[in-house]
Amino acid sequence: MRAFAIVSVAAALLSGCAALDAKPAPAPAVRINENPYPSTYVRYPGVLTVVRHATVFTGDGQRIDNGTVVFGNGVIEAVGGPELASPAGAVEIDGTGKFVTPGIIDIHSHLGDYPSPGVEANSDGNEMTDPVHPDVWAEHSVWPQDPGFSRALVNGGVTTIQILPGSGNLFGGRSVVIKNVPGRTVQEMKFPGAPYGLKMACGENPKRVYGSKGKMPMTRMGNIALVRETFAQAVAYKRKWDDYYAHGGKMPDRDLAMDTLKGVLEGKILVQQHCYRADEMANMIDLSKEFGFHITAFHHAVEAYKIADLLRENDICAVMWADWYGFKMEAYDAIPQNIALVQNAGACAMVHSDDPNGIQRLNQAAAKAMAAGQRAGIPGLSEALAWEWLSRNPAKALGILDKTGTLTAGKMADVVLWNGDPFSTYSRPERVWIDGAEMYDANDPHRRPVSDFELGQPGEGDVK
């Protein structure tokens, strides 16, 4: 009995020591703010509107002759034929002889980061101090007063724009998607809910910029090696944060560059890759599989026609010009049938500008690409299909197709009324609505956005 008591006392003492030695529970994880610069966009006021008797391209391959489009409260309410009734109090517009389309989306622009006037003081698109700069964000360079925004709206019918950093670096930084409306800050223009993009580049630009400085990369193999090394670091960084969020404890040190790449690995940030040559696009597809991320789109992609099947199989869009080529070696193997051939292979094709003047004529670029494909005998090319290259497919590649890109009930009322066939060089936007608010009317000089910069500064006699 006494022995049992001694054992019991000893066990109690050991238990007490164990309790004293027990480690405290780790501190619970605290999530970092992944959206510290949120959109403050508020749509401009609009009125219930009906456009009748127009030819309608819906943006998803359909054409409606003598069509009707009804929109109000910021969204498309109905699209159909002449039988559609007008809601009470709606403003009716006669579209006879005219065309209605979704607003054009330019997925590749540098407006605001390289604004007009194009002077060194406003050249803010390339942080070419290191080839790896996923930490910079294009929106922190955007000048909202760039006159190019208004020109894209009134001359080109462009309602949504992705503004990208330049292509001097392997990792150029985050993009921003905006609604093409006047705003005092970029946050007032920022498209609500649009995912961020990561601008990456392969090919001549990074190796030329850094090879000339005697730094890596100076070759294409250097490009790939440095991208692989950077993503290997990102995978390790993500692993640390995943463990912290799962188990708590000491928060890992923040790295803003790795934060962006962690977002890419998680599928939250979309890779928008500058790449011309087919072989380099194929290399990047393999690299993306090695590290477990998805490339959303190859931009410029003048040799996309050579690997259209790979693009289709990997659900990667090709962002292309109609006929720009030959301005550097990697652009020499371009053909005018590129867009049509990618479309014919069942891959995601679209046009883009990469230029403050080209953004005003994207409808004409699509017309040239369509005509080149038709001359080559590529089947199925029509104006209704070609409009997908201007609105639906860019919306898909930006992750906003559920919100815009087609004239579909419930989507944002981003609408353009053209004074003639929009595939004609003689046609222009007559009226443009963004979220159902009329932003431009060719017949009303007061209905055109003009930035403070364009208005100019007062003379001495005007200062009070």
GROMACS .gro file of C-alpha atoms in nm:
model
  464
    1MET     CA    1   0.000   0.000   0.000
    2ARG     CA    2   0.284   0.234   0.094
    3ALA     CA    3   0.468   0.148  -0.229
    4PHE     CA    4   0.155   0.236  -0.430
    5ALA     CA    5   0.137   0.575  -0.255
    6ILE     CA    6   0.503   0.648  -0.334
    7VAL     CA    7   0.445   0.560  -0.701
    8SER     CA    8   0.137   0.781  -0.711
    9VAL     CA    9   0.325   1.074  -0.561
   10ALA     CA   10   0.609   1.028  -0.808
   11ALA     CA   11   0.365   1.014  -1.099
   12ALA     CA   12   0.199   1.333  -0.979
   13LEU     CA   13   0.535   1.508  -0.953
   14LEU     CA   14   0.633   1.397  -1.302
   15SER     CA   15   0.297   1.510  -1.438
   16GLY     CA   16   0.348   1.851  -1.279
   17CYS     CA   17   0.693   1.881  -1.433
   18ALA     CA   18   0.552   1.789  -1.773
   19ALA     CA   19   0.289   2.057  -1.732
   20LEU     CA   20   0.560   2.308  -1.648
   21ASP     CA   21   0.761   2.203  -1.955
   22ALA     CA   22   0.464   2.218  -2.197
   23LYS     CA   23   0.512   2.475  -2.476
   24PRO     CA   24   0.251   2.745  -2.512
   25ALA     CA   25   0.020   2.718  -2.813
   26PRO     CA   26   0.149   2.908  -3.117
   27ALA     CA   27  -0.004   3.248  -3.180
   28PRO     CA   28  -0.289   3.235  -3.431
   29ALA     CA   29  -0.206   3.337  -3.788
   30VAL     CA   30  -0.288   3.690  -3.898
   31ARG     CA   31  -0.371   3.727  -4.267
   32ILE     CA   32  -0.203   4.006  -4.456
   33ASN     CA   33  -0.410   4.249  -4.664
   34GLU     CA   34  -0.380   4.134  -5.026
   35ASN     CA   35  -0.574   4.433  -5.160
   36PRO     CA   36  -0.430   4.746  -4.996
   37TYR     CA   37  -0.523   4.969  -5.294
   38PRO     CA   38  -0.888   4.878  -5.359
   39SER     CA   39  -1.106   5.015  -5.633
   40THR     CA   40  -1.313   5.318  -5.539
   41TYR     CA   41  -1.491   5.320  -5.876
   42VAL     CA   42  -1.851   5.442  -5.872
   43ARG     CA   43  -2.039   5.430  -6.201
   44TYR     CA   44  -2.156   5.756  -6.347
   45PRO     CA   45  -2.534   5.810  -6.354
   46GLY     CA   46  -2.724   5.688  -6.657
   47VAL     CA   47  -3.080   5.658  -6.783
   48LEU     CA   48  -3.286   5.366  -6.905
   49THR     CA   49  -3.203   5.341  -7.276
   50VAL     CA   50  -3.330   5.146  -7.577
   51VAL     CA   51  -3.145   5.134  -7.911
   52ARG     CA   52  -3.365   5.004  -8.195
   53HIS     CA   53  -3.330   4.902  -8.561
   54ALA     CA   54  -2.952   4.861  -8.541
   55THR     CA   55  -2.729   4.575  -8.652
   56VAL     CA   56  -2.606   4.418  -8.329
   57PHE     CA   57  -2.286   4.222  -8.278
   58THR     CA   58  -2.329   4.064  -7.935
   59GLY     CA   59  -1.960   3.986  -7.887
   60ASP     CA   60  -2.016   3.612  -7.855
   61GLY     CA   61  -2.043   3.534  -8.226
   62GLN     CA   62  -2.401   3.641  -8.287
   63ARG     CA   63  -2.533   3.902  -8.529
   64ILE     CA   64  -2.886   4.041  -8.496
   65ASP     CA   65  -3.024   4.243  -8.785
   66ASN     CA   66  -3.287   4.504  -8.697
   67GLY     CA   67  -3.184   4.440  -8.338
   68THR     CA   68  -3.280   4.601  -8.008
   69VAL     CA   69  -3.062   4.656  -7.702
   70VAL     CA   70  -3.212   4.762  -7.368
   71PHE     CA   71  -2.996   4.877  -7.078
   72GLY     CA   72  -3.040   5.059  -6.750
   73ASN     CA   73  -2.923   5.063  -6.389
   74GLY     CA   74  -2.573   4.995  -6.516
   75VAL     CA   75  -2.649   4.663  -6.685
   76ILE     CA   76  -2.778   4.510  -7.006
   77GLU     CA   77  -3.146   4.427  -6.954
   78ALA     CA   78  -3.235   4.262  -7.286
   79VAL     CA   79  -3.101   4.200  -7.637
   80GLY     CA   80  -3.313   4.078  -7.925
   81GLY     CA   81  -3.517   4.169  -8.230
   82PRO     CA   82  -3.769   4.443  -8.300
   83GLU     CA   83  -4.031   4.268  -8.089
   84LEU     CA   84  -3.864   4.370  -7.762
   85ALA     CA   85  -4.085   4.616  -7.573
   86SER     CA   86  -3.950   4.939  -7.432
   87PRO     CA   87  -3.969   4.979  -7.054
   88ALA     CA   88  -4.171   5.274  -6.930
   89GLY     CA   89  -3.975   5.597  -6.931
   90ALA     CA   90  -3.690   5.467  -7.144
   91VAL     CA   91  -3.500   5.695  -7.384
   92GLU     CA   92  -3.533   5.554  -7.736
   93ILE     CA   93  -3.254   5.586  -7.993
   94ASP     CA   94  -3.307   5.506  -8.360
   95GLY     CA   95  -3.016   5.292  -8.476
   96THR     CA   96  -3.125   5.254  -8.838
   97GLY     CA   97  -2.817   5.206  -9.054
   98LYS     CA   98  -2.597   5.191  -8.746
   99PHE     CA   99  -2.430   4.915  -8.544
  100VAL     CA  100  -2.424   4.830  -8.173
  101THR     CA  101  -2.140   4.635  -8.013
  102PRO     CA  102  -1.992   4.569  -7.671
  103GLY     CA  103  -1.725   4.821  -7.575
  104ILE     CA  104  -1.380   4.731  -7.701
  105ILE     CA  105  -1.135   4.594  -7.444
  106ASP     CA  106  -0.764   4.657  -7.497
  107ILE     CA  107  -0.574   4.396  -7.301
  108HIS     CA  108  -0.232   4.549  -7.367
  109SER     CA  109  -0.184   4.920  -7.315
  110HIS     CA  110   0.063   5.154  -7.146
  111LEU     CA  111  -0.165   5.455  -7.130
  112GLY     CA  112  -0.108   5.649  -6.810
  113ASP     CA  113   0.234   5.489  -6.755
  114TYR     CA  114   0.368   5.628  -7.084
  115PRO     CA  115   0.121   5.914  -7.129
  116SER     CA  116   0.100   6.198  -7.377
  117PRO     CA  117   0.300   6.413  -7.402
  118GLY     CA  118   0.570   6.147  -7.425
  119VAL     CA  119   0.840   6.316  -7.223
  120GLU     CA  120   1.103   6.168  -6.994
  121ALA     CA  121   0.937   6.320  -6.688
  122ASN     CA  122   0.629   6.103  -6.750
  123SER     CA  123   0.808   5.784  -6.861
  124ASP     CA  124   0.709   5.554  -6.578
  125GLY     CA  125   0.644   5.212  -6.730
  126ASN     CA  126   0.975   5.024  -6.688
  127GLU     CA  127   1.164   4.983  -6.358
  128MET     CA  128   1.481   4.870  -6.537
  129THR     CA  129   1.705   4.855  -6.232
  130ASP     CA  130   1.686   4.476  -6.203
  131PRO     CA  131   1.541   4.206  -6.431
  132VAL     CA  132   1.322   4.076  -6.148
  133HIS     CA  133   1.065   4.334  -6.037
  134PRO     CA  134   0.731   4.168  -5.956
  135ASP     CA  135   0.714   4.405  -5.658
  136VAL     CA  136   0.621   4.714  -5.865
  137TRP     CA  137   0.258   4.788  -5.957
  138ALA     CA  138   0.163   4.970  -6.278
  139GLU     CA  139  -0.120   5.156  -6.104
  140HIS     CA  140   0.133   5.349  -5.896
  141SER     CA  141   0.261   5.510  -6.215
  142VAL     CA  142  -0.071   5.575  -6.390
  143TRP     CA  143  -0.142   5.943  -6.461
  144PRO     CA  144  -0.523   5.965  -6.479
  145GLN     CA  145  -0.506   6.288  -6.683
  146ASP     CA  146  -0.341   6.119  -6.983
  147PRO     CA  147  -0.527   6.257  -7.290
  148GLY     CA  148  -0.490   5.911  -7.445
  149PHE     CA  149  -0.777   5.778  -7.235
  150SER     CA  150  -1.028   6.017  -7.392
  151ARG     CA  151  -0.895   5.952  -7.742
  152ALA     CA  152  -0.928   5.577  -7.695
  153LEU     CA  153  -1.290   5.628  -7.587
  154VAL     CA  154  -1.412   5.870  -7.852
  155ASN     CA  155  -1.211   5.746  -8.151
  156GLY     CA  156  -1.188   5.378  -8.067
  157GLY     CA  157  -1.490   5.285  -7.856
  158VAL     CA  158  -1.257   5.143  -7.589
  159THR     CA  159  -1.433   5.102  -7.255
  160THR     CA  160  -1.192   4.876  -7.059
  161ILE     CA  161  -0.811   4.877  -7.058
  162GLN     CA  162  -0.539   4.667  -6.899
  163ILE     CA  163  -0.240   4.890  -6.823
  164LEU     CA  164   0.082   4.691  -6.808
  165PRO     CA  165   0.439   4.772  -6.707
  166GLY     CA  166   0.688   4.764  -6.994
  167SER     CA  167   0.882   4.462  -7.118
  168GLY     CA  168   1.237   4.556  -7.023
  169ASN     CA  169   1.240   4.307  -6.734
  170LEU     CA  170   1.176   3.935  -6.705
  171PHE     CA  171   0.927   4.028  -6.431
  172GLY     CA  172   0.790   4.374  -6.506
  173GLY     CA  173   0.537   4.405  -6.224
  174ARG     CA  174   0.162   4.397  -6.170
  175SER     CA  175  -0.090   4.527  -6.420
  176VAL     CA  176  -0.411   4.712  -6.345
  177VAL     CA  177  -0.746   4.689  -6.525
  178ILE     CA  178  -0.945   5.012  -6.552
  179LYS     CA  179  -1.281   5.133  -6.673
  180ASN     CA  180  -1.211   5.407  -6.928
  181VAL     CA  181  -1.381   5.685  -6.734
  182PRO     CA  182  -1.245   6.013  -6.597
  183GLY     CA  183  -1.105   5.984  -6.247
  184ARG     CA  184  -0.893   6.195  -6.015
  185THR     CA  185  -0.707   5.883  -5.903
  186VAL     CA  186  -0.642   5.550  -6.066
  187GLN     CA  187  -0.846   5.388  -5.786
  188GLU     CA  188  -1.151   5.580  -5.913
  189MET     CA  189  -1.096   5.417  -6.255
  190LYS     CA  190  -1.003   5.070  -6.129
  191PHE     CA  191  -1.229   4.791  -6.256
  192PRO     CA  192  -1.406   4.644  -5.951
  193GLY     CA  193  -1.317   4.282  -5.891
  194ALA     CA  194  -1.074   4.245  -6.183
  195PRO     CA  195  -0.779   4.020  -6.095
  196TYR     CA  196  -0.429   4.160  -6.105
  197GLY     CA  197  -0.199   4.051  -6.384
  198LEU     CA  198   0.176   3.991  -6.372
  199LYS     CA  199   0.368   4.125  -6.671
  200MET     CA  200   0.650   3.890  -6.769
  201ALA     CA  201   0.874   3.904  -7.075
  202CYS     CA  202   1.091   3.665  -7.267
  203GLY     CA  203   1.307   3.710  -7.574
  204GLU     CA  204   1.511   4.005  -7.690
  205ASN     CA  205   1.408   4.283  -7.453
  206PRO     CA  206   1.540   4.155  -7.117
  207LYS     CA  207   1.860   4.015  -7.264
  208ARG     CA  208   1.928   4.336  -7.455
  209VAL     CA  209   1.862   4.563  -7.155
  210TYR     CA  210   2.073   4.368  -6.907
  211GLY     CA  211   2.328   4.218  -7.147
  212SER     CA  212   2.425   4.573  -7.242
  213LYS     CA  213   2.499   4.631  -6.872
  214GLY     CA  214   2.707   4.314  -6.845
  215LYS     CA  215   2.445   4.159  -6.619
  216MET     CA  216   2.237   3.842  -6.632
  217PRO     CA  217   2.044   3.776  -6.848
  218MET     CA  218   2.230   3.838  -7.170
  219THR     CA  219   2.107   3.523  -7.348
  220ARG     CA  220   1.778   3.340  -7.387
  221MET     CA  221   1.909   3.057  -7.171
  222GLY     CA  222   1.988   3.322  -6.911
  223ASN     CA  223   1.629   3.442  -6.933
  224ILE     CA  224   1.493   3.098  -6.855
  225ALA     CA  225   1.748   3.024  -6.582
  226LEU     CA  226   1.669   3.343  -6.393
  227VAL     CA  227   1.293   3.290  -6.422
  228ARG     CA  228   1.334   2.934  -6.288
  229GLU     CA  229   1.551   3.052  -6.000
  230THR     CA  230   1.297   3.318  -5.909
  231PHE     CA  231   1.001   3.080  -5.913
  232ALA     CA  232   1.198   2.830  -5.703
  233GLN     CA  233   1.228   3.104  -5.441
  234ALA     CA  234   0.858   3.179  -5.476
  235VAL     CA  235   0.761   2.816  -5.416
  236ALA     CA  236   0.967   2.814  -5.094
  237TYR     CA  237   0.816   3.148  -4.989
  238LYS     CA  238   0.463   3.020  -5.048
  239ARG     CA  239   0.539   2.706  -4.846
  240LYS     CA  240   0.641   2.919  -4.545
  241TRP     CA  241   0.321   3.122  -4.561
  242ASP     CA  242   0.104   2.815  -4.613
  243ASP     CA  243   0.256   2.662  -4.299
  244TYR     CA  244   0.205   2.985  -4.106
  245TYR     CA  245  -0.161   3.013  -4.209
  246ALA     CA  246  -0.219   2.648  -4.121
  247HIS     CA  247  -0.041   2.641  -3.784
  248GLY     CA  248   0.018   3.000  -3.672
  249GLY     CA  249   0.329   3.102  -3.484
  250LYS     CA  250   0.581   3.363  -3.593
  251MET     CA  251   0.476   3.549  -3.907
  252PRO     CA  252   0.730   3.509  -4.193
  253ASP     CA  253   0.906   3.821  -4.315
  254ARG     CA  254   0.725   3.994  -4.600
  255ASP     CA  255   0.881   4.013  -4.948
  256LEU     CA  256   0.673   4.225  -5.186
  257ALA     CA  257   0.817   4.061  -5.497
  258MET     CA  258   0.746   3.714  -5.361
  259ASP     CA  259   0.396   3.824  -5.255
  260THR     CA  260   0.313   3.877  -5.622
  261LEU     CA  261   0.459   3.543  -5.729
  262LYS     CA  262   0.280   3.368  -5.444
  263GLY     CA  263  -0.040   3.514  -5.590
  264VAL     CA  264   0.055   3.370  -5.929
  265LEU     CA  265   0.115   3.025  -5.779
  266GLU     CA  266  -0.224   3.045  -5.608
  267GLY     CA  267  -0.398   3.139  -5.935
  268LYS     CA  268  -0.508   3.477  -5.801
  269ILE     CA  269  -0.279   3.682  -6.027
  270LEU     CA  270  -0.289   3.616  -6.402
  271VAL     CA  271   0.035   3.584  -6.599
  272GLN     CA  272   0.040   3.814  -6.903
  273GLN     CA  273   0.357   3.712  -7.090
  274HIS     CA  274   0.530   3.923  -7.356
  275CYS     CA  275   0.663   3.660  -7.601
  276TYR     CA  276   0.708   3.662  -7.979
  277ARG     CA  277   0.864   3.333  -8.089
  278ALA     CA  278   0.691   2.995  -8.091
  279ASP     CA  279   0.986   2.810  -7.938
  280GLU     CA  280   1.004   3.052  -7.647
  281MET     CA  281   0.631   3.026  -7.583
  282ALA     CA  282   0.669   2.647  -7.572
  283ASN     CA  283   0.960   2.681  -7.328
  284MET     CA  284   0.752   2.901  -7.101
  285ILE     CA  285   0.462   2.655  -7.109
  286ASP     CA  286   0.700   2.383  -6.988
  287LEU     CA  287   0.841   2.616  -6.721
  288SER     CA  288   0.493   2.700  -6.595
  289LYS     CA  289   0.419   2.329  -6.554
  290GLU     CA  290   0.747   2.278  -6.369
  291PHE     CA  291   0.644   2.530  -6.102
  292GLY     CA  292   0.270   2.479  -6.105
  293PHE     CA  293   0.128   2.804  -6.244
  294HIS     CA  294  -0.079   2.889  -6.549
  295ILE     CA  295   0.004   3.137  -6.824
  296THR     CA  296  -0.312   3.326  -6.913
  297ALA     CA  297  -0.194   3.488  -7.235
  298PHE     CA  298   0.107   3.540  -7.459
  299HIS     CA  299   0.122   3.900  -7.578
  300HIS     CA  300   0.243   4.006  -7.924
  301ALA     CA  301   0.274   3.635  -8.008
  302VAL     CA  302   0.363   3.689  -8.375
  303GLU     CA  303   0.443   3.317  -8.412
  304ALA     CA  304   0.134   3.191  -8.230
  305TYR     CA  305   0.012   3.028  -8.554
  306LYS     CA  306   0.298   2.777  -8.528
  307ILE     CA  307   0.183   2.642  -8.190
  308ALA     CA  308  -0.191   2.715  -8.197
  309ASP     CA  309  -0.259   2.356  -8.094
  310LEU     CA  310  -0.042   2.396  -7.782
  311LEU     CA  311  -0.223   2.715  -7.694
  312ARG     CA  312  -0.560   2.542  -7.728
  313GLU     CA  313  -0.453   2.238  -7.526
  314ASN     CA  314  -0.316   2.455  -7.245
  315ASP     CA  315  -0.601   2.711  -7.245
  316ILE     CA  316  -0.366   2.999  -7.322
  317CYS     CA  317  -0.483   3.303  -7.518
  318ALA     CA  318  -0.280   3.469  -7.792
  319VAL     CA  319  -0.279   3.850  -7.794
  320MET     CA  320  -0.177   3.969  -8.140
  321TRP     CA  321  -0.142   4.255  -8.385
  322ALA     CA  322  -0.304   4.239  -8.726
  323ASP     CA  323   0.010   4.322  -8.922
  324TRP     CA  324   0.294   4.472  -8.717
  325TYR     CA  325   0.615   4.287  -8.792
  326GLY     CA  326   0.985   4.318  -8.876
  327PHE     CA  327   1.081   4.592  -8.631
  328LYS     CA  328   1.322   4.352  -8.459
  329MET     CA  329   1.452   4.003  -8.531
  330GLU     CA  330   1.201   3.813  -8.319
  331ALA     CA  331   0.917   3.990  -8.502
  332TYR     CA  332   1.023   3.884  -8.852
  333ASP     CA  333   0.826   3.559  -8.886
  334ALA     CA  334   0.487   3.726  -8.847
  335ILE     CA  335   0.212   3.664  -9.103
  336PRO     CA  336  -0.117   3.855  -9.149
  337GLN     CA  337  -0.315   3.530  -9.113
  338ASN     CA  338  -0.186   3.478  -8.757
  339ILE     CA  339  -0.505   3.572  -8.573
  340ALA     CA  340  -0.731   3.380  -8.811
  341LEU     CA  341  -0.515   3.066  -8.789
  342VAL     CA  342  -0.518   3.072  -8.408
  343GLN     CA  343  -0.896   3.114  -8.420
  344ASN     CA  344  -0.929   2.829  -8.669
  345ALA     CA  345  -0.730   2.598  -8.440
  346GLY     CA  346  -0.988   2.653  -8.165
  347ALA     CA  347  -0.760   2.865  -7.948
  348CYS     CA  348  -0.839   3.200  -7.784
  349ALA     CA  349  -0.740   3.486  -8.019
  350MET     CA  350  -0.762   3.863  -7.983
  351VAL     CA  351  -0.616   4.192  -8.104
  352HIS     CA  352  -0.433   4.449  -7.893
  353SER     CA  353  -0.269   4.785  -7.939
  354ASP     CA  354   0.048   4.836  -7.729
  355ASP     CA  355   0.027   5.185  -7.877
  356PRO     CA  356  -0.155   5.511  -7.796
  357ASN     CA  357  -0.259   5.553  -8.160
  358GLY     CA  358  -0.336   5.189  -8.234
  359ILE     CA  359  -0.579   5.178  -7.941
  360GLN     CA  360  -0.795   5.423  -8.137
  361ARG     CA  361  -0.826   5.181  -8.431
  362LEU     CA  362  -0.856   4.831  -8.287
  363ASN     CA  363  -1.177   4.777  -8.484
  364GLN     CA  364  -0.976   4.831  -8.803
  365ALA     CA  365  -0.706   4.591  -8.683
  366ALA     CA  366  -0.970   4.321  -8.639
  367ALA     CA  367  -1.104   4.399  -8.987
  368LYS     CA  368  -0.758   4.353  -9.140
  369ALA     CA  369  -0.704   4.025  -8.957
  370MET     CA  370  -1.045   3.896  -9.067
  371ALA     CA  371  -0.983   3.995  -9.429
  372ALA     CA  372  -0.640   3.829  -9.432
  373GLY     CA  373  -0.793   3.507  -9.306
  374GLN     CA  374  -1.077   3.518  -9.557
  375ARG     CA  375  -0.832   3.573  -9.845
  376ALA     CA  376  -0.640   3.267  -9.724
  377GLY     CA  377  -0.959   3.059  -9.739
  378ILE     CA  378  -0.987   3.003  -9.363
  379PRO     CA  379  -1.350   2.903  -9.306
  380GLY     CA  380  -1.605   3.049  -9.067
  381LEU     CA  381  -1.468   3.401  -9.038
  382SER     CA  382  -1.742   3.663  -9.009
  383GLU     CA  383  -1.779   4.009  -8.861
  384ALA     CA  384  -1.982   3.868  -8.573
  385LEU     CA  385  -1.707   3.619  -8.493
  386ALA     CA  386  -1.429   3.875  -8.534
  387TRP     CA  387  -1.588   4.097  -8.269
  388GLU     CA  388  -1.496   3.827  -8.016
  389TRP     CA  389  -1.133   3.933  -8.076
  390LEU     CA  390  -1.224   4.281  -7.950
  391SER     CA  391  -1.441   4.218  -7.644
  392ARG     CA  392  -1.525   3.863  -7.540
  393ASN     CA  393  -1.178   3.708  -7.561
  394PRO     CA  394  -0.997   4.000  -7.394
  395ALA     CA  395  -1.254   3.983  -7.113
  396LYS     CA  396  -1.183   3.610  -7.078
  397ALA     CA  397  -0.807   3.669  -7.057
  398LEU     CA  398  -0.860   3.938  -6.792
  399GLY     CA  399  -1.085   3.721  -6.576
  400ILE     CA  400  -1.384   3.956  -6.617
  401LEU     CA  401  -1.597   3.774  -6.876
  402ASP     CA  402  -1.865   3.723  -6.613
  403LYS     CA  403  -1.895   4.101  -6.589
  404THR     CA  404  -1.840   4.243  -6.939
  405GLY     CA  405  -1.728   4.160  -7.293
  406THR     CA  406  -2.064   4.056  -7.442
  407LEU     CA  407  -2.408   4.209  -7.472
  408THR     CA  408  -2.565   3.965  -7.229
  409ALA     CA  409  -2.845   4.038  -6.983
  410GLY     CA  410  -2.703   4.114  -6.641
  411LYS     CA  411  -2.358   4.217  -6.759
  412MET     CA  412  -2.221   4.571  -6.739
  413ALA     CA  413  -2.375   4.798  -7.000
  414ASP     CA  414  -2.050   4.879  -7.182
  415VAL     CA  415  -2.201   4.965  -7.520
  416VAL     CA  416  -2.093   5.143  -7.839
  417LEU     CA  417  -2.323   5.279  -8.111
  418TRP     CA  418  -2.125   5.309  -8.437
  419ASN     CA  419  -2.233   5.541  -8.718
  420GLY     CA  420  -2.172   5.262  -8.971
  421ASP     CA  421  -2.016   4.917  -9.006
  422PRO     CA  422  -1.742   4.917  -8.738
  423PHE     CA  423  -1.519   4.710  -8.965
  424SER     CA  424  -1.505   5.000  -9.210
  425THR     CA  425  -1.231   5.264  -9.194
  426TYR     CA  426  -1.505   5.523  -9.248
  427SER     CA  427  -1.697   5.437  -8.930
  428ARG     CA  428  -1.656   5.592  -8.587
  429PRO     CA  429  -1.820   5.564  -8.249
  430GLU     CA  430  -2.125   5.789  -8.236
  431ARG     CA  431  -2.216   5.726  -7.873
  432VAL     CA  432  -2.042   5.530  -7.596
  433TRP     CA  433  -2.185   5.409  -7.264
  434ILE     CA  434  -1.988   5.264  -6.973
  435ASP     CA  435  -2.199   5.088  -6.711
  436GLY     CA  436  -2.499   5.244  -6.882
  437ALA     CA  437  -2.370   5.600  -6.838
  438GLU     CA  438  -2.327   5.793  -7.161
  439MET     CA  439  -1.963   5.901  -7.169
  440TYR     CA  440  -1.951   6.026  -7.528
  441ASP     CA  441  -2.192   6.165  -7.787
  442ALA     CA  442  -2.044   6.278  -8.118
  443ASN     CA  443  -2.333   6.521  -8.161
  444ASP     CA  444  -2.289   6.685  -7.821
  445PRO     CA  445  -1.958   6.869  -7.769
  446HIS     CA  446  -2.022   6.871  -7.393
  447ARG     CA  447  -2.045   6.491  -7.383
  448ARG     CA  448  -1.678   6.419  -7.421
  449PRO     CA  449  -1.433   6.364  -7.134
  450VAL     CA  450  -1.154   6.621  -7.129
  451SER     CA  451  -0.883   6.603  -6.863
  452ASP     CA  452  -0.761   6.900  -6.664
  453PHE     CA  453  -0.430   6.874  -6.849
  454GLU     CA  454  -0.603   6.915  -7.186
  455LEU     CA  455  -0.798   7.215  -7.062
  456GLY     CA  456  -0.469   7.393  -7.008
  457GLN     CA  457  -0.369   7.650  -6.752
  458PRO     CA  458  -0.523   7.993  -6.703
  459GLY     CA  459  -0.344   8.301  -6.833
  460GLU     CA  460  -0.226   8.570  -6.593
  461GLY     CA  461  -0.533   8.779  -6.659
  462ASP     CA  462  -0.758   8.490  -6.556
  463VAL     CA  463  -0.599   8.444  -6.215
  464LYS     CA  464  -0.806   8.610  -5.943
   0.00000   0.00000   0.00000
